[in-house]
mmCIF file of N, CA, C and O in Angstrom:
data_model
loop_
_atom_site.group_PDB
_atom_site.id
_atom_site.type_symbol
_atom_site.label_atom_id
_atom_site.label_comp_id
_atom_site.label_asym_id
_atom_site.label_seq_id
_atom_site.Cartn_x
_atom_site.Cartn_y
_atom_site.Cartn_z
ATOM 1 N N THR A 22 0.846 -1.183 0.000
ATOM 2 C CA THR A 22 0.000 0.000 0.000
ATOM 3 C C THR A 22 0.881 1.233 0.000
ATOM 4 O O THR A 22 1.964 1.229 0.565
ATOM 5 N N GLU A 23 0.392 2.292 -0.605
ATOM 6 C CA GLU A 23 1.148 3.539 -0.653
ATOM 7 C C GLU A 23 1.003 4.304 0.651
ATOM 8 O O GLU A 23 0.282 3.916 1.554
ATOM 9 N N VAL A 24 1.674 5.439 0.718
ATOM 10 C CA VAL A 24 1.599 6.308 1.883
ATOM 11 C C VAL A 24 0.151 6.738 2.094
ATOM 12 O O VAL A 24 -0.515 7.151 1.150
ATOM 13 N N PRO A 25 -0.361 6.624 3.335
ATOM 14 C CA PRO A 25 -1.749 7.025 3.560
ATOM 15 C C PRO A 25 -1.925 8.530 3.376
ATOM 16 O O PRO A 25 -1.121 9.317 3.858
ATOM 17 N N ALA A 26 -2.967 8.910 2.673
ATOM 18 C CA ALA A 26 -3.270 10.316 2.471
ATOM 19 C C ALA A 26 -3.883 10.878 3.751
ATOM 20 O O ALA A 26 -4.389 10.144 4.597
ATOM 21 N N ILE A 27 -3.838 12.188 3.879
ATOM 22 C CA ILE A 27 -4.388 12.849 5.065
ATOM 23 C C ILE A 27 -5.860 12.486 5.243
ATOM 24 O O ILE A 27 -6.297 12.152 6.341
ATOM 25 N N ASP A 28 -6.629 12.528 4.166
ATOM 26 C CA ASP A 28 -8.053 12.182 4.262
ATOM 27 C C ASP A 28 -8.240 10.750 4.740
ATOM 28 O O ASP A 28 -9.149 10.467 5.531
ATOM 29 N N ASP A 29 -7.400 9.845 4.274
ATOM 30 C CA ASP A 29 -7.486 8.452 4.713
ATOM 31 C C ASP A 29 -7.245 8.336 6.215
ATOM 32 O O ASP A 29 -7.926 7.582 6.914
ATOM 33 N N LEU A 30 -6.278 9.088 6.718
ATOM 34 C CA LEU A 30 -5.998 9.064 8.150
ATOM 35 C C LEU A 30 -7.161 9.651 8.944
ATOM 36 O O LEU A 30 -7.549 9.111 9.981
ATOM 37 N N LEU A 31 -7.735 10.728 8.465
ATOM 38 C CA LEU A 31 -8.841 11.366 9.178
ATOM 39 C C LEU A 31 -10.086 10.479 9.209
ATOM 40 O O LEU A 31 -10.873 10.548 10.148
ATOM 41 N N HIS A 32 -10.244 9.632 8.216
ATOM 42 C CA HIS A 32 -11.389 8.720 8.197
ATOM 43 C C HIS A 32 -11.237 7.587 9.215
ATOM 44 O O HIS A 32 -12.186 6.829 9.426
ATOM 45 N N GLN A 33 -10.106 7.475 9.817
ATOM 46 C CA GLN A 33 -9.861 6.412 10.792
ATOM 47 C C GLN A 33 -10.229 6.823 12.217
ATOM 48 O O GLN A 33 -10.158 6.008 13.139
ATOM 49 N N THR A 34 -10.643 8.059 12.416
ATOM 50 C CA THR A 34 -10.827 8.563 13.780
ATOM 51 C C THR A 34 -11.965 7.881 14.534
ATOM 52 O O THR A 34 -11.901 7.781 15.754
ATOM 53 N N ARG A 35 -12.981 7.406 13.845
ATOM 54 C CA ARG A 35 -14.109 6.782 14.559
ATOM 55 C C ARG A 35 -13.659 5.523 15.307
ATOM 56 O O ARG A 35 -13.883 5.380 16.499
ATOM 57 N N TRP A 36 -13.016 4.596 14.603
ATOM 58 C CA TRP A 36 -12.599 3.378 15.292
ATOM 59 C C TRP A 36 -11.437 3.650 16.251
ATOM 60 O O TRP A 36 -11.312 3.004 17.283
ATOM 61 N N LEU A 37 -10.587 4.643 15.916
ATOM 62 C CA LEU A 37 -9.530 5.020 16.854
ATOM 63 C C LEU A 37 -10.137 5.520 18.159
ATOM 64 O O LEU A 37 -9.640 5.220 19.248
ATOM 65 N N GLY A 38 -11.223 6.283 18.051
ATOM 66 C CA GLY A 38 -11.907 6.785 19.243
ATOM 67 C C GLY A 38 -12.458 5.655 20.095
ATOM 68 O O GLY A 38 -12.356 5.678 21.329
ATOM 69 N N ARG A 39 -13.034 4.661 19.451
ATOM 70 C CA ARG A 39 -13.557 3.508 20.201
ATOM 71 C C ARG A 39 -12.424 2.791 20.933
ATOM 72 O O ARG A 39 -12.556 2.426 22.105
ATOM 73 N N LEU A 40 -11.318 2.606 20.241
ATOM 74 C CA LEU A 40 -10.172 1.948 20.868
ATOM 75 C C LEU A 40 -9.630 2.804 22.017
ATOM 76 O O LEU A 40 -9.349 2.287 23.098
ATOM 77 N N ALA A 41 -9.501 4.090 21.794
ATOM 78 C CA ALA A 41 -8.974 4.993 22.825
ATOM 79 C C ALA A 41 -9.823 4.947 24.092
ATOM 80 O O ALA A 41 -9.288 4.946 25.200
ATOM 81 N N ARG A 42 -11.146 4.886 23.931
ATOM 82 C CA ARG A 42 -12.030 4.851 25.107
ATOM 83 C C ARG A 42 -11.860 3.572 25.922
ATOM 84 O O ARG A 42 -12.184 3.558 27.108
ATOM 85 N N THR A 43 -11.341 2.515 25.305
ATOM 86 C CA THR A 43 -11.084 1.293 26.067
ATOM 87 C C THR A 43 -9.731 1.338 26.779
ATOM 88 O O THR A 43 -9.484 0.535 27.673
ATOM 89 N N LEU A 44 -8.885 2.273 26.384
ATOM 90 C CA LEU A 44 -7.523 2.313 26.916
ATOM 91 C C LEU A 44 -7.290 3.381 27.981
ATOM 92 O O LEU A 44 -6.355 3.271 28.773
ATOM 93 N N VAL A 45 -8.085 4.446 27.968
ATOM 94 C CA VAL A 45 -7.928 5.515 28.951
ATOM 95 C C VAL A 45 -9.283 5.872 29.546
ATOM 96 O O VAL A 45 -10.325 5.585 28.968
ATOM 97 N N ARG A 46 -9.240 6.516 30.700
ATOM 98 C CA ARG A 46 -10.479 6.942 31.347
ATOM 99 C C ARG A 46 -10.837 8.342 30.884
ATOM 100 O O ARG A 46 -9.978 9.217 30.816
ATOM 101 N N GLY A 47 -12.093 8.527 30.569
ATOM 102 C CA GLY A 47 -12.587 9.854 30.236
ATOM 103 C C GLY A 47 -12.625 10.121 28.746
ATOM 104 O O GLY A 47 -11.682 9.793 28.015
ATOM 105 N N ALA A 48 -13.729 10.712 28.333
ATOM 106 C CA ALA A 48 -13.920 11.026 26.913
ATOM 107 C C ALA A 48 -12.889 12.039 26.425
ATOM 108 O O ALA A 48 -12.379 11.927 25.314
ATOM 109 N N ALA A 49 -12.571 13.025 27.255
ATOM 110 C CA ALA A 49 -11.611 14.060 26.849
ATOM 111 C C ALA A 49 -10.223 13.452 26.639
ATOM 112 O O ALA A 49 -9.539 13.781 25.662
ATOM 113 N N ALA A 50 -9.821 12.571 27.529
ATOM 114 C CA ALA A 50 -8.508 11.923 27.389
ATOM 115 C C ALA A 50 -8.474 11.070 26.125
ATOM 116 O O ALA A 50 -7.476 11.049 25.406
ATOM 117 N N ALA A 51 -9.582 10.384 25.829
ATOM 118 C CA ALA A 51 -9.653 9.560 24.621
ATOM 119 C C ALA A 51 -9.579 10.432 23.365
ATOM 120 O O ALA A 51 -8.872 10.087 22.408
ATOM 121 N N GLU A 52 -10.288 11.552 23.369
ATOM 122 C CA GLU A 52 -10.240 12.461 22.219
ATOM 123 C C GLU A 52 -8.842 13.011 22.021
ATOM 124 O O GLU A 52 -8.351 13.095 20.880
ATOM 125 N N ASP A 53 -8.186 13.391 23.108
ATOM 126 C CA ASP A 53 -6.810 13.892 23.019
ATOM 127 C C ASP A 53 -5.889 12.824 22.448
ATOM 128 O O ASP A 53 -5.015 13.105 21.625
ATOM 129 N N LEU A 54 -6.100 11.597 22.883
ATOM 130 C CA LEU A 54 -5.282 10.480 22.413
ATOM 131 C C LEU A 54 -5.438 10.278 20.906
ATOM 132 O O LEU A 54 -4.447 10.089 20.188
ATOM 133 N N VAL A 55 -6.663 10.362 20.413
ATOM 134 C CA VAL A 55 -6.916 10.219 18.976
ATOM 135 C C VAL A 55 -6.253 11.359 18.207
ATOM 136 O O VAL A 55 -5.580 11.135 17.197
ATOM 137 N N GLN A 56 -6.427 12.583 18.685
ATOM 138 C CA GLN A 56 -5.822 13.739 17.998
ATOM 139 C C GLN A 56 -4.305 13.614 17.956
ATOM 140 O O GLN A 56 -3.683 13.853 16.915
ATOM 141 N N ASP A 57 -3.715 13.220 19.076
ATOM 142 C CA ASP A 57 -2.258 13.064 19.123
ATOM 143 C C ASP A 57 -1.799 11.935 18.198
ATOM 144 O O ASP A 57 -0.751 12.035 17.558
ATOM 145 N N THR A 58 -2.587 10.883 18.125
ATOM 146 C CA THR A 58 -2.259 9.758 17.249
ATOM 147 C C THR A 58 -2.267 10.187 15.788
ATOM 148 O O THR A 58 -1.353 9.864 15.021
ATOM 149 N N VAL A 59 -3.291 10.916 15.383
ATOM 150 C CA VAL A 59 -3.374 11.386 13.993
ATOM 151 C C VAL A 59 -2.214 12.340 13.691
ATOM 152 O O VAL A 59 -1.592 12.244 12.623
ATOM 153 N N CYS A 60 -1.889 13.226 14.630
ATOM 154 C CA CYS A 60 -0.749 14.138 14.421
ATOM 155 C C CYS A 60 0.551 13.355 14.260
ATOM 156 O O CYS A 60 1.341 13.640 13.359
ATOM 157 N N ASP A 61 0.757 12.367 15.140
ATOM 158 C CA ASP A 61 1.951 11.525 15.021
ATOM 159 C C ASP A 61 1.988 10.826 13.666
ATOM 160 O O ASP A 61 3.027 10.762 13.014
ATOM 161 N N ALA A 62 0.837 10.293 13.265
ATOM 162 C CA ALA A 62 0.766 9.569 11.993
ATOM 163 C C ALA A 62 1.090 10.484 10.816
ATOM 164 O O ALA A 62 1.763 10.071 9.871
ATOM 165 N N LEU A 63 0.624 11.705 10.871
ATOM 166 C CA LEU A 63 0.911 12.648 9.789
ATOM 167 C C LEU A 63 2.389 12.984 9.719
ATOM 168 O O LEU A 63 2.936 13.165 8.634
ATOM 169 N N MET A 64 3.039 13.033 10.861
ATOM 170 C CA MET A 64 4.460 13.392 10.885
ATOM 171 C C MET A 64 5.365 12.199 10.597
ATOM 172 O O MET A 64 6.494 12.374 10.172
ATOM 173 N N GLN A 65 4.874 10.975 10.806
ATOM 174 C CA GLN A 65 5.720 9.791 10.696
ATOM 175 C C GLN A 65 5.314 8.865 9.566
ATOM 176 O O GLN A 65 5.653 7.689 9.589
ATOM 177 N N ARG A 66 4.580 9.359 8.605
ATOM 178 C CA ARG A 66 4.073 8.464 7.547
ATOM 179 C C ARG A 66 5.213 7.745 6.836
ATOM 180 O O ARG A 66 6.117 8.373 6.304
ATOM 181 N N PRO A 67 5.159 6.416 6.853
ATOM 182 C CA PRO A 67 6.202 5.651 6.159
ATOM 183 C C PRO A 67 5.994 5.691 4.644
ATOM 184 O O PRO A 67 4.909 6.001 4.157
ATOM 185 N N ALA A 68 7.037 5.358 3.923
ATOM 186 C CA ALA A 68 6.954 5.358 2.457
ATOM 187 C C ALA A 68 5.978 4.299 1.958
ATOM 188 O O ALA A 68 5.253 4.515 0.997
ATOM 189 N N ARG A 69 5.980 3.143 2.601
ATOM 190 C CA ARG A 69 5.050 2.064 2.232
ATOM 191 C C ARG A 69 4.423 1.534 3.505
ATOM 192 O O ARG A 69 5.083 1.420 4.520
ATOM 193 N N LEU A 70 3.160 1.194 3.405
ATOM 194 C CA LEU A 70 2.439 0.749 4.586
ATOM 195 C C LEU A 70 1.528 -0.404 4.211
ATOM 196 O O LEU A 70 0.645 -0.251 3.372
ATOM 197 N N LEU A 71 1.752 -1.559 4.819
ATOM 198 C CA LEU A 71 0.954 -2.734 4.495
ATOM 199 C C LEU A 71 -0.405 -2.718 5.173
ATOM 200 O O LEU A 71 -1.399 -3.095 4.587
ATOM 201 N N ASP A 72 -0.451 -2.300 6.444
ATOM 202 C CA ASP A 72 -1.700 -2.327 7.197
ATOM 203 C C ASP A 72 -1.858 -1.032 7.995
ATOM 204 O O ASP A 72 -1.401 -0.942 9.137
ATOM 205 N N PRO A 73 -2.506 -0.015 7.409
ATOM 206 C CA PRO A 73 -2.647 1.271 8.099
ATOM 207 C C PRO A 73 -3.337 1.155 9.453
ATOM 208 O O PRO A 73 -2.975 1.837 10.401
ATOM 209 N N ARG A 74 -4.319 0.265 9.559
ATOM 210 C CA ARG A 74 -5.040 0.117 10.825
ATOM 211 C C ARG A 74 -4.121 -0.395 11.930
ATOM 212 O O ARG A 74 -4.159 0.089 13.063
ATOM 213 N N ALA A 75 -3.307 -1.368 11.619
ATOM 214 C CA ALA A 75 -2.374 -1.909 12.611
ATOM 215 C C ALA A 75 -1.363 -0.844 13.020
ATOM 216 O O ALA A 75 -1.021 -0.718 14.205
ATOM 217 N N TRP A 76 -0.896 -0.080 12.051
ATOM 218 C CA TRP A 76 0.072 0.982 12.316
ATOM 219 C C TRP A 76 -0.530 2.037 13.234
ATOM 220 O O TRP A 76 0.076 2.425 14.238
ATOM 221 N N LEU A 77 -1.741 2.504 12.921
ATOM 222 C CA LEU A 77 -2.409 3.514 13.747
ATOM 223 C C LEU A 77 -2.712 2.964 15.133
ATOM 224 O O LEU A 77 -2.570 3.669 16.140
ATOM 225 N N SER A 78 -3.120 1.724 15.196
ATOM 226 C CA SER A 78 -3.405 1.090 16.484
ATOM 227 C C SER A 78 -2.153 1.057 17.359
ATOM 228 O O SER A 78 -2.216 1.307 18.562
ATOM 229 N N THR A 79 -1.026 0.761 16.763
ATOM 230 C CA THR A 79 0.233 0.724 17.511
ATOM 231 C C THR A 79 0.573 2.108 18.047
ATOM 232 O O THR A 79 0.965 2.247 19.218
ATOM 233 N N ILE A 80 0.435 3.132 17.229
ATOM 234 C CA ILE A 80 0.709 4.502 17.676
ATOM 235 C C ILE A 80 -0.202 4.850 18.847
ATOM 236 O O ILE A 80 0.242 5.364 19.875
ATOM 237 N N LEU A 81 -1.497 4.575 18.704
ATOM 238 C CA LEU A 81 -2.460 4.914 19.742
ATOM 239 C C LEU A 81 -2.174 4.145 21.033
ATOM 240 O O LEU A 81 -2.183 4.723 22.125
ATOM 241 N N ARG A 82 -1.881 2.864 20.926
ATOM 242 C CA ARG A 82 -1.607 2.058 22.129
ATOM 243 C C ARG A 82 -0.352 2.545 22.852
ATOM 244 O O ARG A 82 -0.314 2.573 24.087
ATOM 245 N N ARG A 83 0.666 2.937 22.118
ATOM 246 C CA ARG A 83 1.887 3.452 22.757
ATOM 247 C C ARG A 83 1.615 4.774 23.460
ATOM 248 O O ARG A 83 2.103 5.014 24.558
ATOM 249 N N ARG A 84 0.832 5.627 22.820
ATOM 250 C CA ARG A 84 0.470 6.899 23.456
ATOM 251 C C ARG A 84 -0.359 6.655 24.715
ATOM 252 O O ARG A 84 -0.176 7.321 25.724
ATOM 253 N N ALA A 85 -1.285 5.700 24.651
ATOM 254 C CA ALA A 85 -2.124 5.376 25.808
ATOM 255 C C ALA A 85 -1.267 4.852 26.961
ATOM 256 O O ALA A 85 -1.504 5.193 28.122
ATOM 257 N N GLN A 86 -0.281 4.057 26.632
ATOM 258 C CA GLN A 86 0.607 3.525 27.659
ATOM 259 C C GLN A 86 1.360 4.654 28.360
ATOM 260 O O GLN A 86 1.473 4.676 29.582
ATOM 261 N N ARG A 87 1.852 5.614 27.585
ATOM 262 C CA ARG A 87 2.544 6.762 28.181
ATOM 263 C C ARG A 87 1.575 7.595 29.027
ATOM 264 O O ARG A 87 1.937 8.084 30.102
ATOM 265 N N HIS A 88 0.342 7.751 28.550
ATOM 266 C CA HIS A 88 -0.670 8.503 29.293
ATOM 267 C C HIS A 88 -0.936 7.830 30.648
ATOM 268 O O HIS A 88 -0.978 8.498 31.684
ATOM 269 N N ARG A 89 -1.114 6.507 30.636
ATOM 270 C CA ARG A 89 -1.377 5.784 31.885
ATOM 271 C C ARG A 89 -0.190 5.880 32.835
ATOM 272 O O ARG A 89 -0.369 6.004 34.055
ATOM 273 N N ALA A 90 1.020 5.848 32.306
ATOM 274 C CA ALA A 90 2.211 5.966 33.153
ATOM 275 C C ALA A 90 2.258 7.342 33.823
ATOM 276 O O ALA A 90 2.579 7.442 35.016
ATOM 277 N N ARG A 91 1.916 8.384 33.072
ATOM 278 C CA ARG A 91 1.873 9.739 33.658
ATOM 279 C C ARG A 91 0.802 9.820 34.736
ATOM 280 O O ARG A 91 1.015 10.417 35.785
ATOM 281 N N GLU A 92 -0.353 9.227 34.471
ATOM 282 C CA GLU A 92 -1.449 9.239 35.452
ATOM 283 C C GLU A 92 -1.038 8.500 36.724
ATOM 284 O O GLU A 92 -1.340 8.948 37.825
ATOM 285 N N ALA A 93 -0.355 7.389 36.580
ATOM 286 C CA ALA A 93 0.070 6.600 37.737
ATOM 287 C C ALA A 93 1.126 7.337 38.556
ATOM 288 O O ALA A 93 1.213 7.157 39.766
ATOM 289 N N ALA A 94 1.910 8.181 37.908
ATOM 290 C CA ALA A 94 2.973 8.915 38.585
ATOM 291 C C ALA A 94 2.458 10.151 39.328
ATOM 292 O O ALA A 94 3.155 10.715 40.155
ATOM 293 N N ARG A 95 1.230 10.546 39.035
ATOM 294 C CA ARG A 95 0.640 11.714 39.697
ATOM 295 C C ARG A 95 0.355 11.426 41.157
ATOM 296 O O ARG A 95 0.009 10.311 41.508
ATOM 297 N N PRO A 96 0.443 12.460 41.991
ATOM 298 C CA PRO A 96 0.059 12.281 43.408
ATOM 299 C C PRO A 96 -1.402 11.835 43.497
ATOM 300 O O PRO A 96 -2.208 12.114 42.601
ATOM 301 N N ALA A 97 -1.755 11.151 44.560
ATOM 302 C CA ALA A 97 -3.085 10.568 44.723
ATOM 303 C C ALA A 97 -4.210 11.579 44.554
ATOM 304 O O ALA A 97 -5.227 11.277 43.951
ATOM 305 N N GLY A 98 -4.056 12.781 45.037
ATOM 306 C CA GLY A 98 -5.113 13.792 44.929
ATOM 307 C C GLY A 98 -5.143 14.449 43.568
ATOM 308 O O GLY A 98 -6.067 15.201 43.253
ATOM 309 N N GLY A 99 -4.158 14.199 42.747
ATOM 310 C CA GLY A 99 -4.108 14.795 41.416
ATOM 311 C C GLY A 99 -3.600 16.228 41.426
ATOM 312 O O GLY A 99 -3.487 16.862 40.399
ATOM 313 N N ALA A 100 -3.313 16.722 42.633
ATOM 314 C CA ALA A 100 -2.846 18.112 42.724
ATOM 315 C C ALA A 100 -1.392 18.201 42.291
ATOM 316 O O ALA A 100 -0.591 17.295 42.528
ATOM 317 N N VAL A 101 -1.065 19.284 41.686
ATOM 318 C CA VAL A 101 0.306 19.532 41.263
ATOM 319 C C VAL A 101 0.912 20.535 42.229
ATOM 320 O O VAL A 101 0.333 21.592 42.476
ATOM 321 N N ARG A 102 2.069 20.191 42.768
ATOM 322 C CA ARG A 102 2.727 21.097 43.710
ATOM 323 C C ARG A 102 3.385 22.242 42.968
ATOM 324 O O ARG A 102 3.974 22.056 41.919
ATOM 325 N N ALA A 103 3.301 23.416 43.576
ATOM 326 C CA ALA A 103 3.994 24.582 43.016
ATOM 327 C C ALA A 103 5.461 24.479 43.334
ATOM 328 O O ALA A 103 5.856 24.029 44.417
ATOM 329 N N ALA A 104 6.279 24.896 42.401
ATOM 330 C CA ALA A 104 7.733 24.814 42.623
ATOM 331 C C ALA A 104 8.245 25.998 43.382
ATOM 332 O O ALA A 104 7.766 27.053 43.401
#
């Protein structure tokens, strides 16, 4: 398959959103995850791509993993201390 066009990537947001909602808590976090995934995909488009869905899924899952790690590292109350 050739390089995915921007429109092709944007048409993937519905299923990406469904996947994101299973990986993070909150609709806003899921939407942010999808937007960040599409931005990453636009910046990292490979020359040839066999399975765009698998590629996008991998990007989204890696971003979700980083998001969960940040959430786990936050203090229990979620408050951020002033420096």
